[in-house]
């Protein structure tokens, strides 16, 4: 995240965003977004797809950035 923000000259993640929390697993990052207690999370596409397979309701979550295009 810091690298992507730096490329855009936006500073570090902890100063750009209101708060930043590191999650131990992709699931513990995705579920708070699903339930509305977090605004966003950063996970790779593989983990997002795996979470969707395990819980089809997560299909409503969408990726908003692709680091390969940044």
C-alpha positions as protocol buffer text, in pm:
chain_id: "A"
residue {
  index: 1
  type: UNK
  ca { x: 0 y: 0 z: 0 }
}
residue {
  index: 2
  type: UNK
  ca { x: 279 y: 242 z: 89 }
}
residue {
  index: 3
  type: UNK
  ca { x: 447 y: 175 z: -247 }
}
residue {
  index: 4
  type: UNK
  ca { x: 129 y: 246 z: -444 }
}
residue {
  index: 5
  type: UNK
  ca { x: 62 y: 564 z: -248 }
}
residue {
  index: 6
  type: UNK
  ca { x: 423 y: 673 z: -287 }
}
residue {
  index: 7
  type: UNK
  ca { x: 407 y: 632 z: -665 }
}
residue {
  index: 8
  type: UNK
  ca { x: 121 y: 880 z: -663 }
}
residue {
  index: 9
  type: UNK
  ca { x: 306 y: 1109 z: -419 }
}
residue {
  index: 10
  type: UNK
  ca { x: 32 y: 1067 z: -157 }
}
residue {
  index: 11
  type: UNK
  ca { x: 249 y: 984 z: 144 }
}
residue {
  index: 12
  type: UNK
  ca { x: 234 y: 684 z: 377 }
}
residue {
  index: 13
  type: UNK
  ca { x: -81 y: 478 z: 435 }
}
residue {
  index: 14
  type: UNK
  ca { x: -104 y: 565 z: 805 }
}
residue {
  index: 15
  type: UNK
  ca { x: -112 y: 937 z: 726 }
}
residue {
  index: 16
  type: UNK
  ca { x: -325 y: 913 z: 409 }
}
residue {
  index: 17
  type: UNK
  ca { x: -606 y: 705 z: 561 }
}
residue {
  index: 18
  type: UNK
  ca { x: -796 y: 779 z: 882 }
}
residue {
  index: 19
  type: UNK
  ca { x: -679 y: 450 z: 1032 }
}
residue {
  index: 20
  type: UNK
  ca { x: -500 y: 138 z: 915 }
}
residue {
  index: 21
  type: UNK
  ca { x: -524 y: -203 z: 1078 }
}
residue {
  index: 22
  type: UNK
  ca { x: -331 y: -513 z: 976 }
}
residue {
  index: 23
  type: UNK
  ca { x: -539 y: -831 z: 965 }
}
residue {
  index: 24
  type: UNK
  ca { x: -392 y: -1174 z: 1036 }
}
residue {
  index: 25
  type: UNK
  ca { x: -585 y: -1342 z: 755 }
}
residue {
  index: 26
  type: UNK
  ca { x: -768 y: -1239 z: 440 }
}
residue {
  index: 27
  type: UNK
  ca { x: -1093 y: -1362 z: 593 }
}
residue {
  index: 28
  type: UNK
  ca { x: -1047 y: -1137 z: 897 }
}
residue {
  index: 29
  type: UNK
  ca { x: -996 y: -847 z: 658 }
}
residue {
  index: 30
  type: UNK
  ca { x: -1292 y: -922 z: 427 }
}
residue {
  index: 31
  type: UNK
  ca { x: -1565 y: -998 z: 682 }
}
residue {
  index: 32
  type: UNK
  ca { x: -1559 y: -657 z: 859 }
}
residue {
  index: 33
  type: UNK
  ca { x: -1609 y: -491 z: 519 }
}
residue {
  index: 34
  type: UNK
  ca { x: -1901 y: -726 z: 446 }
}
residue {
  index: 35
  type: UNK
  ca { x: -2065 y: -652 z: 781 }
}
residue {
  index: 36
  type: UNK
  ca { x: -2004 y: -276 z: 753 }
}
residue {
  index: 37
  type: UNK
  ca { x: -1758 y: -230 z: 1039 }
}
residue {
  index: 38
  type: UNK
  ca { x: -1475 y: -142 z: 797 }
}
residue {
  index: 39
  type: UNK
  ca { x: -1480 y: 71 z: 482 }
}
residue {
  index: 40
  type: UNK
  ca { x: -1229 y: -127 z: 277 }
}
residue {
  index: 41
  type: UNK
  ca { x: -961 y: -392 z: 287 }
}
residue {
  index: 42
  type: UNK
  ca { x: -663 y: -496 z: 81 }
}
residue {
  index: 43
  type: UNK
  ca { x: -649 y: -860 z: -26 }
}
residue {
  index: 44
  type: UNK
  ca { x: -530 y: -1037 z: -337 }
}
residue {
  index: 45
  type: UNK
  ca { x: -771 y: -1167 z: -597 }
}
residue {
  index: 46
  type: UNK
  ca { x: -709 y: -1531 z: -505 }
}
residue {
  index: 47
  type: UNK
  ca { x: -816 y: -1478 z: -143 }
}
residue {
  index: 48
  type: UNK
  ca { x: -1118 y: -1273 z: -246 }
}
residue {
  index: 49
  type: UNK
  ca { x: -1233 y: -1545 z: -485 }
}
residue {
  index: 50
  type: UNK
  ca { x: -1175 y: -1815 z: -222 }
}
residue {
  index: 51
  type: UNK
  ca { x: -1383 y: -1618 z: 30 }
}
residue {
  index: 52
  type: UNK
  ca { x: -1660 y: -1581 z: -231 }
}
residue {
  index: 53
  type: UNK
  ca { x: -1659 y: -1956 z: -293 }
}
residue {
  index: 54
  type: UNK
  ca { x: -1687 y: -2026 z: 79 }
}
residue {
  index: 55
  type: UNK
  ca { x: -1959 y: -1763 z: 129 }
}
residue {
  index: 56
  type: UNK
  ca { x: -2158 y: -1673 z: -185 }
}
residue {
  index: 57
  type: UNK
  ca { x: -2304 y: -1365 z: -11 }
}
residue {
  index: 58
  type: UNK
  ca { x: -1960 y: -1206 z: -43 }
}
residue {
  index: 59
  type: UNK
  ca { x: -2024 y: -1188 z: -417 }
}
residue {
  index: 60
  type: UNK
  ca { x: -2158 y: -836 z: -365 }
}
residue {
  index: 61
  type: UNK
  ca { x: -1807 y: -717 z: -267 }
}
residue {
  index: 62
  type: UNK
  ca { x: -1611 y: -573 z: -557 }
}
residue {
  index: 63
  type: UNK
  ca { x: -1247 y: -503 z: -625 }
}
residue {
  index: 64
  type: UNK
  ca { x: -1182 y: -134 z: -679 }
}
residue {
  index: 65
  type: UNK
  ca { x: -815 y: -148 z: -771 }
}
residue {
  index: 66
  type: UNK
  ca { x: -583 y: -379 z: -956 }
}
residue {
  index: 67
  type: UNK
  ca { x: -219 y: -320 z: -851 }
}
residue {
  index: 68
  type: UNK
  ca { x: -94 y: -446 z: -1188 }
}
residue {
  index: 69
  type: UNK
  ca { x: -258 y: -139 z: -1344 }
}
residue {
  index: 70
  type: UNK
  ca { x: -118 y: 113 z: -1095 }
}
